[in-house]
Amino acid sequence: MREQSKINIKNLNFYYGEKQVIKDLSLEIPKNEIFAILGPANSGITTLLRTLNRLCHLTPEARQEGEVFLDGKNIFDSDVSVTELRRRVGMVFDVPTTLPMSIFDNVALGPSLRGIKSKKILEEEVEKALRMSALWDDVKDRLHTPAARLSGGQQQRLCIARVLALEPEVILLDRPCSALDPISTAKIEESLMQLKEELTIIIAPHSIQQAGRIADRVAFMLMGDLIEEGPTQDVFSVPKDQRTNDYLTGRYG
Amino acid sequence: MKNFKENLSERIFFLLALSALSVLALITVFIFIKGVPIISKVGLKNFVFGMKWAPSQGAYGIFPMIVGSISVTLGAAIIGVPIAICCSIFLAEFAPETLRNIFRPAIQLLAGIPSVVYGFWGVLFIVPLIRNYLGGPGLSILAGSIILAIMILPTIISITEVSILALPRHYKDGALALGLTHWQTIWFLLLPAAKSGIVAAIILGLGRAIGETMAVIMVVGNAVALPESILDPVRTLTTNIGIEMGYASGEHQQALFATGIVLFIIIMIMNATAQYITRKK
């Protein structure tokens, strides 16, 4: 195990009933980097991300084999608290999952559940999280309006802020920009670049170009198999596997 | 030839659909024609707020019955709504498949029991229970409320459950991904998000409660007087019609139709509110 790896996946197999969606996958994800997982639809990327905070297990027929270590601790161990894990490993989905309440309450929900009662501290936390996700200037005058009134891009940044307010160590982003315009996308990418100073980011980018812009390392998955993995530069310029090359040059995907 | 068939069948369907609508129109017109003259004779205010109902003396005040209807319905809401909502949360969120498959048909069956059977059970079981343990005649607001609470359960449970299950899946994922527990997710997210559906379910259930006649006749005592406690007997708008229609004639009969108008308007308002709330989203 490399010294700085935050997450270490060992021989992970994942099944929905009879169908195997992740096949014997081993991967190390280093700390304080943006790690992008590329691949066409149905490659098991969403499942992989959802495994890392055990959201996957909400599906009744799901089961996994193998181990996932977070800071050296297997997240499948029976003494791991799932809610605690999910606070440490936050997740942003492909559609904004704003909750039906005000902008402020959306962000404050995490900290207040963590036990912060003081209104002043909550306000500070909310502002900090909204600044980090580059949303503060858009919403500072209307924090108490319903979150549903924000545009799609703003809602997605609100979801990022909400996750950040939990002060996670890792955030998982599953095609976070797939429904967004280029300007919102650029803003989110910019905040991610800053955020990696403090945490580890794992993203399923919505395009190869996005991976190229922001990722330090990329992995390429196809039909549940990890094909290859390495620093973005290396994988993009000299892919080791023909299938990676075909994907990157647009033969399929 | 084919075109002709298509056209013909389309017309037939339209006519049949129209017949449902026209029955509604006919009934509405009928009760208004029958009921309005007595209201204009007695005066709307005297009719709705009058305290004395004595058809033989020409006194037609239905205020005690309006109070009766509202108190029985409100009582049904207080008893039935919490049970129904907890039950639907359980079914939508906690119940394993096997249990759900037992509960759902059982609740549907509850809706299929004839109301006279509810009334019968109320007279033989609920009424003596109240009389022996709480005092009073037993035939009371409380008895009516309990029976109605049971009768509105299926409506509220099924609509609430559907509106919880209809929420986008990603809502729940989003909340769970924030490290909320299952219970917090239900409380902070699912219930607020399903609020409009739940409110509509409650109003529809109460609409059914306020319109119920047979079961209520049998357990509320039917005395025309303002109740002082929930153990007092009352008469509701529906039971007033149900009891007296058999022998009423002339003005008396008109007054019963007028009672129907008031009931009709109350239920219309409730249904319209339910529709408005569900549509607003």
Short mmCIF file of C-alpha atoms in Angstrom, two decimals:
data_model
loop_
_atom_site.label_atom_id
_atom_site.label_comp_id
_atom_site.label_asym_id
_atom_site.label_seq_id
_atom_site.Cartn_x
_atom_site.Cartn_y
_atom_site.Cartn_z
CA MET A 1 0.00 0.00 0.00
CA ARG A 2 1.37 3.36 -1.00
CA GLU A 3 1.79 5.63 1.92
CA GLN A 4 -0.55 8.37 0.79
CA SER A 5 -3.40 6.29 -0.51
CA LYS A 6 -6.70 7.34 1.03
CA ILE A 7 -8.79 4.53 -0.33
CA ASN A 8 -7.52 1.08 -1.13
CA ILE A 9 -9.85 -1.27 -2.97
CA LYS A 10 -8.86 -4.93 -2.94
CA ASN A 11 -10.37 -7.59 -5.18
CA LEU A 12 -13.81 -6.05 -5.18
CA ASN A 13 -16.60 -8.00 -6.85
CA PHE A 14 -20.11 -6.62 -6.91
CA TYR A 15 -23.32 -8.34 -7.89
CA TYR A 16 -26.95 -7.38 -8.35
CA GLY A 17 -28.60 -10.77 -7.99
CA GLU A 18 -26.89 -12.94 -10.58
CA LYS A 19 -25.45 -10.07 -12.58
CA GLN A 20 -21.87 -9.13 -11.84
CA VAL A 21 -21.25 -5.43 -12.33
CA ILE A 22 -17.75 -5.08 -10.87
CA LYS A 23 -15.18 -7.76 -11.60
CA ASP A 24 -12.22 -8.33 -9.31
CA LEU A 25 -11.26 -4.69 -9.10
CA SER A 26 -8.23 -3.46 -7.17
CA LEU A 27 -7.37 0.21 -7.04
CA GLU A 28 -5.51 2.67 -4.86
CA ILE A 29 -6.75 6.22 -4.68
CA PRO A 30 -4.21 8.75 -3.39
CA LYS A 31 -4.96 11.51 -0.94
CA ASN A 32 -5.55 15.13 -2.00
CA GLU A 33 -5.93 14.40 -5.66
CA ILE A 34 -8.74 14.35 -8.15
CA PHE A 35 -9.23 10.82 -9.33
CA ALA A 36 -11.42 10.38 -12.41
CA ILE A 37 -13.02 7.08 -13.38
CA LEU A 38 -13.82 6.97 -17.08
CA GLY A 39 -15.85 4.55 -19.11
CA PRO A 40 -18.96 4.12 -21.23
CA ALA A 41 -22.40 3.53 -19.73
CA ASN A 42 -22.90 0.27 -17.83
CA SER A 43 -19.25 -0.01 -16.88
CA GLY A 44 -19.98 -0.25 -13.18
CA ILE A 45 -18.69 3.23 -12.34
CA THR A 46 -21.80 4.40 -10.52
CA THR A 47 -21.87 1.15 -8.60
CA LEU A 48 -18.22 1.55 -7.68
CA LEU A 49 -18.79 5.08 -6.37
CA ARG A 50 -21.87 4.02 -4.47
CA THR A 51 -19.97 1.13 -2.94
CA LEU A 52 -17.42 3.49 -1.43
CA ASN A 53 -20.02 4.94 0.96
CA ARG A 54 -22.14 1.80 1.04
CA LEU A 55 -25.15 3.41 -0.62
CA CYS A 56 -25.18 0.41 -2.90
CA HIS A 57 -26.46 -1.82 -0.19
CA LEU A 58 -29.82 -0.09 -0.29
CA THR A 59 -30.65 -2.24 -3.30
CA PRO A 60 -32.09 -5.47 -1.90
CA GLU A 61 -30.27 -7.95 -4.12
CA ALA A 62 -26.87 -6.29 -3.99
CA ARG A 63 -23.89 -8.10 -2.50
CA GLN A 64 -20.17 -7.64 -2.65
CA GLU A 65 -16.98 -9.59 -2.13
CA GLY A 66 -13.61 -8.09 -1.38
CA GLU A 67 -12.45 -5.20 0.73
CA VAL A 68 -12.39 -1.43 0.63
CA PHE A 69 -10.01 0.27 3.04
CA LEU A 70 -10.52 3.86 4.07
CA ASP A 71 -7.41 5.02 5.92
CA GLY A 72 -6.57 1.36 6.43
CA LYS A 73 -9.96 0.40 7.90
CA ASN A 74 -12.24 -1.94 5.96
CA ILE A 75 -15.55 -0.16 5.45
CA PHE A 76 -17.42 -3.46 5.28
CA ASP A 77 -16.40 -4.41 8.82
CA SER A 78 -19.37 -4.89 11.05
CA ASP A 79 -18.22 -2.24 13.55
CA VAL A 80 -18.26 0.53 10.94
CA SER A 81 -21.16 2.95 11.37
CA VAL A 82 -22.78 3.48 7.99
CA THR A 83 -24.02 6.98 8.78
CA GLU A 84 -20.57 7.94 10.06
CA LEU A 85 -18.99 6.50 6.90
CA ARG A 86 -21.37 8.50 4.72
CA ARG A 87 -20.43 11.70 6.52
CA ARG A 88 -16.75 11.00 5.93
CA VAL A 89 -17.33 9.98 2.32
CA GLY A 90 -19.81 12.46 0.87
CA MET A 91 -21.58 12.00 -2.42
CA VAL A 92 -22.95 14.25 -5.16
CA PHE A 93 -25.25 12.68 -7.73
CA ASP A 94 -25.85 13.27 -11.43
CA VAL A 95 -29.14 15.01 -10.68
CA PRO A 96 -29.24 17.69 -7.98
CA THR A 97 -30.70 16.18 -4.83
CA THR A 98 -31.72 19.36 -3.06
CA LEU A 99 -34.10 18.73 -0.21
CA PRO A 100 -37.47 20.50 -0.09
CA MET A 101 -36.40 23.26 2.29
CA SER A 102 -34.57 26.61 2.17
CA ILE A 103 -31.07 27.07 0.80
CA PHE A 104 -29.76 27.73 4.29
CA ASP A 105 -31.46 24.68 5.79
CA ASN A 106 -30.16 22.45 3.03
CA VAL A 107 -26.59 23.29 3.96
CA ALA A 108 -27.19 23.57 7.70
CA LEU A 109 -28.80 20.13 7.91
CA GLY A 110 -25.47 18.31 8.00
CA PRO A 111 -23.78 20.42 10.69
CA SER A 112 -26.92 20.58 12.83
CA LEU A 113 -27.24 16.79 12.75
CA ARG A 114 -23.61 16.65 13.78
CA GLY A 115 -24.73 18.41 16.93
CA ILE A 116 -23.98 22.07 16.24
CA LYS A 117 -26.79 24.05 17.84
CA SER A 118 -25.41 27.60 17.96
CA LYS A 119 -27.00 29.72 15.25
CA LYS A 120 -23.87 31.79 14.81
CA ILE A 121 -21.61 28.80 14.21
CA LEU A 122 -24.17 27.33 11.83
CA GLU A 123 -24.23 30.56 9.85
CA GLU A 124 -20.46 30.54 9.62
CA GLU A 125 -20.40 26.91 8.51
CA VAL A 126 -23.04 27.53 5.87
CA GLU A 127 -21.19 30.55 4.51
CA LYS A 128 -17.91 28.67 4.43
CA ALA A 129 -19.45 25.72 2.57
CA LEU A 130 -21.23 27.97 0.09
CA ARG A 131 -18.04 29.91 -0.57
CA MET A 132 -16.11 26.71 -1.19
CA SER A 133 -18.64 25.59 -3.77
CA ALA A 134 -18.64 29.04 -5.43
CA LEU A 135 -22.31 29.62 -4.72
CA TRP A 136 -22.12 32.23 -1.96
CA ASP A 137 -22.24 35.29 -4.19
CA ASP A 138 -25.28 33.95 -6.04
CA VAL A 139 -27.38 33.27 -2.98
CA LYS A 140 -26.13 35.36 -0.06
CA ASP A 141 -29.16 37.67 -0.27
CA ARG A 142 -31.78 34.94 -0.43
CA LEU A 143 -30.58 32.20 1.86
CA HIS A 144 -34.07 31.56 3.17
CA THR A 145 -35.84 31.03 -0.13
CA PRO A 146 -36.64 27.44 -1.18
CA ALA A 147 -33.72 25.63 -2.77
CA ALA A 148 -35.98 24.41 -5.57
CA ARG A 149 -36.04 27.94 -7.00
CA LEU A 150 -32.34 27.83 -7.88
CA SER A 151 -31.19 26.98 -11.40
CA GLY A 152 -29.90 23.48 -12.10
CA GLY A 153 -26.28 24.56 -11.87
CA GLN A 154 -26.86 26.40 -8.63
CA GLN A 155 -28.72 23.44 -7.18
CA GLN A 156 -25.81 21.18 -8.01
CA ARG A 157 -23.36 23.58 -6.35
CA LEU A 158 -25.72 23.67 -3.37
CA CYS A 159 -25.49 19.89 -3.18
CA ILE A 160 -21.71 20.16 -3.21
CA ALA A 161 -21.88 22.80 -0.47
CA ARG A 162 -24.16 20.54 1.54
CA VAL A 163 -21.69 17.70 1.33
CA LEU A 164 -18.79 20.03 2.18
CA ALA A 165 -20.62 21.25 5.28
CA LEU A 166 -20.25 17.74 6.65
CA GLU A 167 -16.48 18.28 6.46
CA PRO A 168 -15.91 14.99 4.65
CA GLU A 169 -12.53 13.48 3.87
CA VAL A 170 -13.56 12.15 0.50
CA ILE A 171 -16.22 13.31 -1.92
CA LEU A 172 -17.65 11.14 -4.65
CA LEU A 173 -19.12 12.90 -7.68
CA ASP A 174 -21.18 10.86 -10.10
CA ARG A 175 -21.34 12.85 -13.37
CA PRO A 176 -22.07 15.99 -11.40
CA CYS A 177 -22.12 18.22 -14.46
CA SER A 178 -24.16 16.07 -16.82
CA ALA A 179 -27.18 18.35 -16.63
CA LEU A 180 -25.30 21.64 -16.46
CA ASP A 181 -24.35 24.43 -18.83
CA PRO A 182 -20.67 25.16 -19.58
CA ILE A 183 -20.45 28.15 -17.23
CA SER A 184 -21.80 26.25 -14.23
CA THR A 185 -19.56 23.34 -15.15
CA ALA A 186 -16.52 25.61 -15.23
CA LYS A 187 -17.41 27.00 -11.80
CA ILE A 188 -17.76 23.56 -10.31
CA GLU A 189 -14.49 22.38 -11.84
CA GLU A 190 -12.77 25.45 -10.45
CA SER A 191 -14.05 24.75 -6.96
CA LEU A 192 -12.99 21.11 -7.21
CA MET A 193 -9.45 22.18 -8.09
CA GLN A 194 -9.34 24.22 -4.90
CA LEU A 195 -11.03 21.59 -2.77
CA LYS A 196 -8.46 18.92 -3.47
CA GLU A 197 -6.08 20.80 -1.19
CA GLU A 198 -8.23 19.66 1.70
CA LEU A 199 -9.83 16.43 0.62
CA THR A 200 -9.78 13.57 -1.81
CA ILE A 201 -12.07 13.74 -4.81
CA ILE A 202 -13.29 10.82 -6.87
CA ILE A 203 -15.29 11.80 -9.91
CA ALA A 204 -17.07 10.07 -12.74
CA PRO A 205 -16.62 12.90 -15.25
CA HIS A 206 -19.32 13.50 -17.83
CA SER A 207 -16.76 13.71 -20.60
CA ILE A 208 -13.22 12.68 -21.41
CA GLN A 209 -12.37 16.36 -21.78
CA GLN A 210 -13.50 17.07 -18.25
CA ALA A 211 -11.22 14.34 -16.93
CA GLY A 212 -8.39 15.89 -18.93
CA ARG A 213 -9.03 19.33 -17.44
CA ILE A 214 -9.19 18.43 -13.78
CA ALA A 215 -8.00 14.93 -12.96
CA ASP A 216 -4.59 14.07 -11.52
CA ARG A 217 -5.11 10.41 -12.17
CA VAL A 218 -7.63 8.53 -14.28
CA ALA A 219 -8.87 4.98 -14.40
CA PHE A 220 -10.65 3.41 -17.34
CA MET A 221 -13.41 0.88 -16.74
CA LEU A 222 -15.28 -1.25 -19.25
CA MET A 223 -18.14 -3.64 -18.48
CA GLY A 224 -17.09 -4.00 -14.85
CA ASP A 225 -13.38 -4.49 -15.55
CA LEU A 226 -10.69 -2.01 -14.63
CA ILE A 227 -8.71 -1.76 -17.88
CA GLU A 228 -5.99 0.61 -16.80
CA GLU A 229 -5.13 3.33 -14.35
CA GLY A 230 -2.43 5.98 -14.03
CA PRO A 231 -1.54 9.68 -14.07
CA THR A 232 -3.85 11.53 -16.47
CA GLN A 233 -0.97 12.66 -18.68
CA ASP A 234 0.33 9.14 -19.17
CA VAL A 235 -3.01 7.47 -19.79
CA PHE A 236 -4.15 10.15 -22.20
CA SER A 237 -0.93 10.36 -24.23
CA VAL A 238 0.22 6.74 -24.19
CA PRO A 239 -2.60 4.40 -23.20
CA LYS A 240 -1.27 0.94 -22.43
CA ASP A 241 -4.37 -0.89 -23.55
CA GLN A 242 -5.88 -0.80 -27.02
CA ARG A 243 -9.40 -0.54 -25.56
CA THR A 244 -8.46 2.59 -23.61
CA ASN A 245 -7.03 4.08 -26.75
CA ASP A 246 -10.19 3.26 -28.70
CA TYR A 247 -12.36 4.85 -26.02
CA LEU A 248 -10.25 7.99 -25.78
CA THR A 249 -10.22 8.43 -29.54
CA GLY A 250 -13.97 8.01 -29.72
CA ARG A 251 -14.31 4.58 -31.35
CA TYR A 252 -17.08 3.79 -28.87
CA GLY A 253 -18.59 5.10 -25.66
CA MET B 1 -65.65 1.91 -43.72
CA LYS B 2 -62.97 1.78 -41.10
CA ASN B 3 -63.18 5.48 -40.58
CA PHE B 4 -66.91 5.23 -40.00
CA LYS B 5 -66.39 2.56 -37.33
CA GLU B 6 -63.71 4.61 -35.64
CA ASN B 7 -65.94 7.65 -35.59
CA LEU B 8 -68.93 5.74 -34.34
CA SER B 9 -67.10 4.09 -31.47
CA GLU B 10 -65.56 7.41 -30.51
CA ARG B 11 -69.02 8.96 -30.33
CA ILE B 12 -70.43 6.11 -28.28
CA PHE B 13 -67.64 6.41 -25.77
CA PHE B 14 -68.16 10.13 -25.60
CA LEU B 15 -71.88 9.70 -24.95
CA LEU B 16 -71.25 7.19 -22.19
CA ALA B 17 -68.69 9.48 -20.60
CA LEU B 18 -71.19 12.30 -20.87
CA SER B 19 -73.83 10.29 -19.05
CA ALA B 20 -71.66 10.18 -15.93
CA LEU B 21 -71.32 13.92 -16.04
CA SER B 22 -75.00 14.50 -16.70
CA VAL B 23 -76.02 12.37 -13.73
CA LEU B 24 -73.90 14.64 -11.54
CA ALA B 25 -75.53 17.69 -13.11
CA LEU B 26 -79.01 16.21 -12.69
CA ILE B 27 -78.53 15.42 -9.02
CA THR B 28 -77.07 18.85 -8.34
CA VAL B 29 -79.92 20.64 -10.11
CA PHE B 30 -82.48 18.41 -8.43
CA ILE B 31 -81.38 18.99 -4.86
CA PHE B 32 -81.00 22.71 -5.49
CA ILE B 33 -84.50 23.01 -7.01
CA LYS B 34 -85.97 21.05 -4.14
CA GLY B 35 -84.02 22.75 -1.38
CA VAL B 36 -83.59 26.40 -2.33
CA PRO B 37 -87.25 27.50 -1.80
CA ILE B 38 -87.23 26.64 1.89
CA ILE B 39 -83.89 28.37 2.41
CA SER B 40 -85.20 31.55 0.81
CA LYS B 41 -88.38 31.31 2.87
CA VAL B 42 -86.66 30.78 6.23
CA GLY B 43 -83.66 32.93 5.33
CA LEU B 44 -80.14 31.58 4.80
CA LYS B 45 -78.90 32.89 8.13
CA ASN B 46 -81.80 31.43 10.10
CA PHE B 47 -81.44 28.13 8.31
CA VAL B 48 -77.69 27.69 8.79
CA PHE B 49 -77.40 29.26 12.24
CA GLY B 50 -80.84 28.45 13.63
CA MET B 51 -80.72 26.43 16.84
CA LYS B 52 -84.16 24.86 16.67
CA TRP B 53 -85.15 21.99 14.40
CA ALA B 54 -88.89 21.28 14.80
CA PRO B 55 -90.45 20.55 11.41
CA SER B 56 -93.95 20.19 12.91
CA GLN B 57 -93.71 23.79 14.17
CA GLY B 58 -92.07 25.10 11.03
CA ALA B 59 -88.68 25.67 12.71
CA TYR B 60 -85.81 24.70 10.46
CA GLY B 61 -82.44 25.51 12.04
CA ILE B 62 -79.59 23.11 11.30
CA PHE B 63 -76.77 24.65 13.32
CA PRO B 64 -76.63 21.77 15.88
CA MET B 65 -76.25 19.33 13.02
CA ILE B 66 -73.47 21.34 11.39
CA VAL B 67 -71.71 21.29 14.75
CA GLY B 68 -72.46 17.56 14.98
CA SER B 69 -71.01 16.81 11.56
CA ILE B 70 -67.91 18.89 12.15
CA SER B 71 -67.23 17.50 15.63
CA VAL B 72 -67.61 13.86 14.56
CA THR B 73 -65.40 14.44 11.53
CA LEU B 74 -62.79 16.32 13.50
CA GLY B 75 -62.77 13.53 16.07
CA ALA B 76 -62.27 10.99 13.30
CA ALA B 77 -59.34 13.06 12.04
CA ILE B 78 -57.70 13.27 15.45
CA ILE B 79 -57.97 9.53 16.00
CA GLY B 80 -57.54 8.27 12.43
CA VAL B 81 -54.95 10.51 10.78
CA PRO B 82 -51.95 9.70 13.03
CA ILE B 83 -52.69 5.98 12.81
CA ALA B 84 -53.09 6.14 9.04
CA ILE B 85 -49.92 8.13 8.45
CA CYS B 86 -47.79 5.94 10.70
CA CYS B 87 -49.22 2.90 8.97
CA SER B 88 -48.39 4.21 5.50
CA ILE B 89 -44.85 5.19 6.54
CA PHE B 90 -44.42 1.68 7.86
CA LEU B 91 -45.72 0.16 4.64
CA ALA B 92 -43.73 2.43 2.34
CA GLU B 93 -40.45 2.44 4.24
CA PHE B 94 -40.05 -0.34 6.76
CA ALA B 95 -42.29 -3.29 5.99
CA PRO B 96 -40.58 -6.27 4.35
CA GLU B 97 -42.21 -7.49 1.16
CA THR B 98 -44.03 -10.41 2.80
CA LEU B 99 -45.60 -8.28 5.52
CA ARG B 100 -46.57 -5.67 2.97
CA ASN B 101 -48.39 -8.31 0.96
CA ILE B 102 -50.49 -9.14 3.99
CA PHE B 103 -51.14 -5.56 5.09
CA ARG B 104 -52.15 -4.05 1.76
CA PRO B 105 -55.02 -6.41 0.90
CA ALA B 106 -56.15 -6.32 4.53
CA ILE B 107 -56.42 -2.54 4.42
CA GLN B 108 -58.23 -2.67 1.10
CA LEU B 109 -60.64 -5.14 2.66
CA LEU B 110 -61.35 -2.61 5.39
CA ALA B 111 -62.69 -0.33 2.65
CA GLY B 112 -64.96 -3.11 1.41
CA ILE B 113 -66.85 -3.71 4.65
CA PRO B 114 -70.40 -2.30 4.33
CA SER B 115 -70.93 0.73 6.54
CA VAL B 116 -73.94 -0.83 8.21
CA VAL B 117 -71.64 -3.53 9.54
CA TYR B 118 -69.37 -0.89 11.02
CA GLY B 119 -72.43 0.69 12.63
CA PHE B 120 -73.62 -2.63 13.98
CA TRP B 121 -70.21 -3.38 15.45
CA GLY B 122 -70.13 0.13 16.91
CA VAL B 123 -73.49 -0.31 18.65
CA LEU B 124 -72.60 -3.69 20.08
CA PHE B 125 -69.00 -3.02 21.01
CA ILE B 126 -67.88 0.63 21.07
CA VAL B 127 -71.04 2.16 22.52
CA PRO B 128 -71.26 -0.15 25.61
CA LEU B 129 -67.52 0.31 26.12
CA ILE B 130 -67.93 4.09 26.28
CA ARG B 131 -71.06 3.87 28.43
CA ASN B 132 -69.43 1.56 30.96
CA TYR B 133 -66.01 3.17 31.21
CA LEU B 134 -66.49 6.85 30.38
CA GLY B 135 -70.13 7.42 31.27
CA GLY B 136 -72.95 9.11 29.35
CA PRO B 137 -75.34 7.30 27.05
CA GLY B 138 -72.52 5.78 25.00
CA LEU B 139 -74.21 6.90 21.78
CA SER B 140 -71.95 9.91 21.31
CA ILE B 141 -69.53 12.02 19.30
CA LEU B 142 -66.74 9.78 20.55
CA ALA B 143 -68.41 6.62 19.28
CA GLY B 144 -69.03 8.21 15.88
CA SER B 145 -65.46 9.47 15.70
CA ILE B 146 -63.98 6.06 16.46
CA ILE B 147 -66.10 4.30 13.84
CA LEU B 148 -65.37 6.97 11.22
CA ALA B 149 -61.65 6.95 12.07
CA ILE B 150 -61.57 3.26 11.18
CA MET B 151 -63.59 3.82 8.03
CA ILE B 152 -61.28 6.51 6.66
CA LEU B 153 -58.09 4.53 7.29
CA PRO B 154 -57.99 2.79 3.89
CA THR B 155 -58.39 6.05 1.94
CA ILE B 156 -55.70 7.93 3.85
CA ILE B 157 -53.28 5.01 4.06
CA SER B 158 -53.36 4.13 0.38
CA ILE B 159 -53.08 7.70 -0.93
CA THR B 160 -50.34 8.61 1.55
CA GLU B 161 -48.38 5.47 0.74
CA VAL B 162 -48.64 6.15 -2.98
CA SER B 163 -47.44 9.72 -2.54
CA ILE B 164 -44.44 8.59 -0.49
CA LEU B 165 -43.55 5.89 -3.01
CA ALA B 166 -43.96 8.38 -5.86
CA LEU B 167 -41.13 10.58 -4.58
CA PRO B 168 -38.05 10.54 -6.79
CA ARG B 169 -35.62 7.92 -5.61
CA HIS B 170 -32.74 10.39 -5.65
CA TYR B 171 -34.31 12.36 -2.80
CA LYS B 172 -33.74 9.47 -0.50
CA ASP B 173 -30.28 8.73 -1.87
CA GLY B 174 -29.32 12.36 -1.37
CA ALA B 175 -30.39 12.34 2.24
CA LEU B 176 -28.82 8.99 3.07
CA ALA B 177 -25.61 10.10 1.37
CA LEU B 178 -25.50 12.98 3.83
CA GLY B 179 -25.27 10.46 6.61
CA LEU B 180 -28.86 10.88 7.72
CA THR B 181 -30.32 7.84 9.38
CA HIS B 182 -33.37 6.20 7.89
CA TRP B 183 -35.63 7.86 10.43
CA GLN B 184 -34.12 11.30 9.86
CA THR B 185 -34.58 10.81 6.14
CA ILE B 186 -38.27 10.09 6.64
CA TRP B 187 -38.75 13.00 8.99
CA PHE B 188 -36.71 15.70 7.26
CA LEU B 189 -37.25 14.68 3.69
CA LEU B 190 -39.95 12.19 2.77
CA LEU B 191 -42.75 13.63 4.88
CA PRO B 192 -42.17 17.28 3.89
CA ALA B 193 -41.81 16.28 0.24
CA ALA B 194 -44.95 14.16 0.26
CA LYS B 195 -46.84 16.83 2.21
CA SER B 196 -49.25 17.81 -0.55
CA GLY B 197 -50.21 14.20 -1.19
CA ILE B 198 -50.69 13.56 2.49
CA VAL B 199 -52.86 16.64 2.99
CA ALA B 200 -54.97 15.65 -0.01
CA ALA B 201 -55.32 12.14 1.42
CA ILE B 202 -56.50 13.54 4.73
CA ILE B 203 -59.05 15.84 3.12
CA LEU B 204 -60.42 13.07 0.91
CA GLY B 205 -60.68 10.82 3.96
CA LEU B 206 -62.52 13.51 5.88
CA GLY B 207 -64.80 14.10 2.93
CA ARG B 208 -65.76 10.46 3.22
CA ALA B 209 -66.23 10.83 6.98
CA ILE B 210 -68.50 13.85 6.75
CA GLY B 211 -70.63 12.16 4.09
CA GLU B 212 -70.99 8.82 5.88
CA THR B 213 -74.54 8.13 7.00
CA MET B 214 -75.50 4.61 7.96
CA ALA B 215 -72.73 3.80 10.43
CA VAL B 216 -73.12 7.22 12.02
CA ILE B 217 -76.90 6.96 12.45
CA MET B 218 -76.37 3.84 14.50
CA VAL B 219 -73.84 5.20 16.99
CA VAL B 220 -74.22 8.96 17.52
CA GLY B 221 -77.62 9.05 19.23
CA ASN B 222 -79.15 11.59 16.82
CA ALA B 223 -80.34 14.11 19.41
CA VAL B 224 -80.79 17.60 17.96
CA ALA B 225 -78.92 19.63 20.54
CA LEU B 226 -75.60 21.38 20.83
CA PRO B 227 -73.20 18.88 22.46
CA GLU B 228 -71.30 19.91 25.56
CA SER B 229 -68.77 17.11 25.62
CA ILE B 230 -67.58 14.34 23.35
CA LEU B 231 -69.71 11.92 25.34
CA ASP B 232 -72.93 13.71 24.33
CA PRO B 233 -75.10 12.43 21.50
CA VAL B 234 -75.35 14.56 18.34
CA ARG B 235 -77.13 14.52 15.03
CA THR B 236 -75.14 15.11 11.85
CA LEU B 237 -76.31 16.57 8.54
CA THR B 238 -76.33 13.16 6.91
CA THR B 239 -78.14 11.38 9.71
CA ASN B 240 -80.78 14.13 9.73
CA ILE B 241 -81.61 13.31 6.12
CA GLY B 242 -81.29 9.58 6.65
CA ILE B 243 -83.65 9.45 9.61
CA GLU B 244 -86.41 11.81 8.48
CA MET B 245 -86.57 11.39 4.70
CA GLY B 246 -88.77 8.32 5.08
CA TYR B 247 -91.76 10.23 6.41
CA ALA B 248 -91.11 13.88 5.51
CA SER B 249 -93.31 15.76 3.08
CA GLY B 250 -93.89 19.34 1.94
CA GLU B 251 -91.69 21.95 3.59
CA HIS B 252 -90.16 19.35 5.84
CA GLN B 253 -88.93 17.41 2.81
CA GLN B 254 -87.63 20.60 1.23
CA ALA B 255 -85.71 21.35 4.42
CA LEU B 256 -84.04 17.95 4.20
CA PHE B 257 -82.99 18.72 0.64
CA ALA B 258 -81.67 22.05 1.88
CA THR B 259 -79.65 20.13 4.49
CA GLY B 260 -78.31 18.17 1.52
CA ILE B 261 -77.29 21.41 -0.20
CA VAL B 262 -75.24 22.48 2.82
CA LEU B 263 -73.58 19.06 2.95
CA PHE B 264 -72.99 19.14 -0.79
CA ILE B 265 -71.25 22.52 -0.56
CA ILE B 266 -69.08 21.43 2.38
CA ILE B 267 -67.93 18.31 0.52
CA MET B 268 -67.39 20.26 -2.71
CA ILE B 269 -65.15 22.71 -0.88
CA MET B 270 -63.17 19.86 0.69
CA ASN B 271 -62.68 18.02 -2.59
CA ALA B 272 -61.74 21.19 -4.42
CA THR B 273 -59.19 21.96 -1.71
CA ALA B 274 -57.75 18.45 -2.05
CA GLN B 275 -57.48 18.83 -5.82
CA TYR B 276 -55.93 22.27 -5.54
CA ILE B 277 -53.32 21.03 -3.06
CA THR B 278 -52.35 17.99 -5.13
CA ARG B 279 -52.03 20.06 -8.26
CA LYS B 280 -49.97 22.82 -6.68
CA LYS B 281 -46.94 20.62 -5.90
#
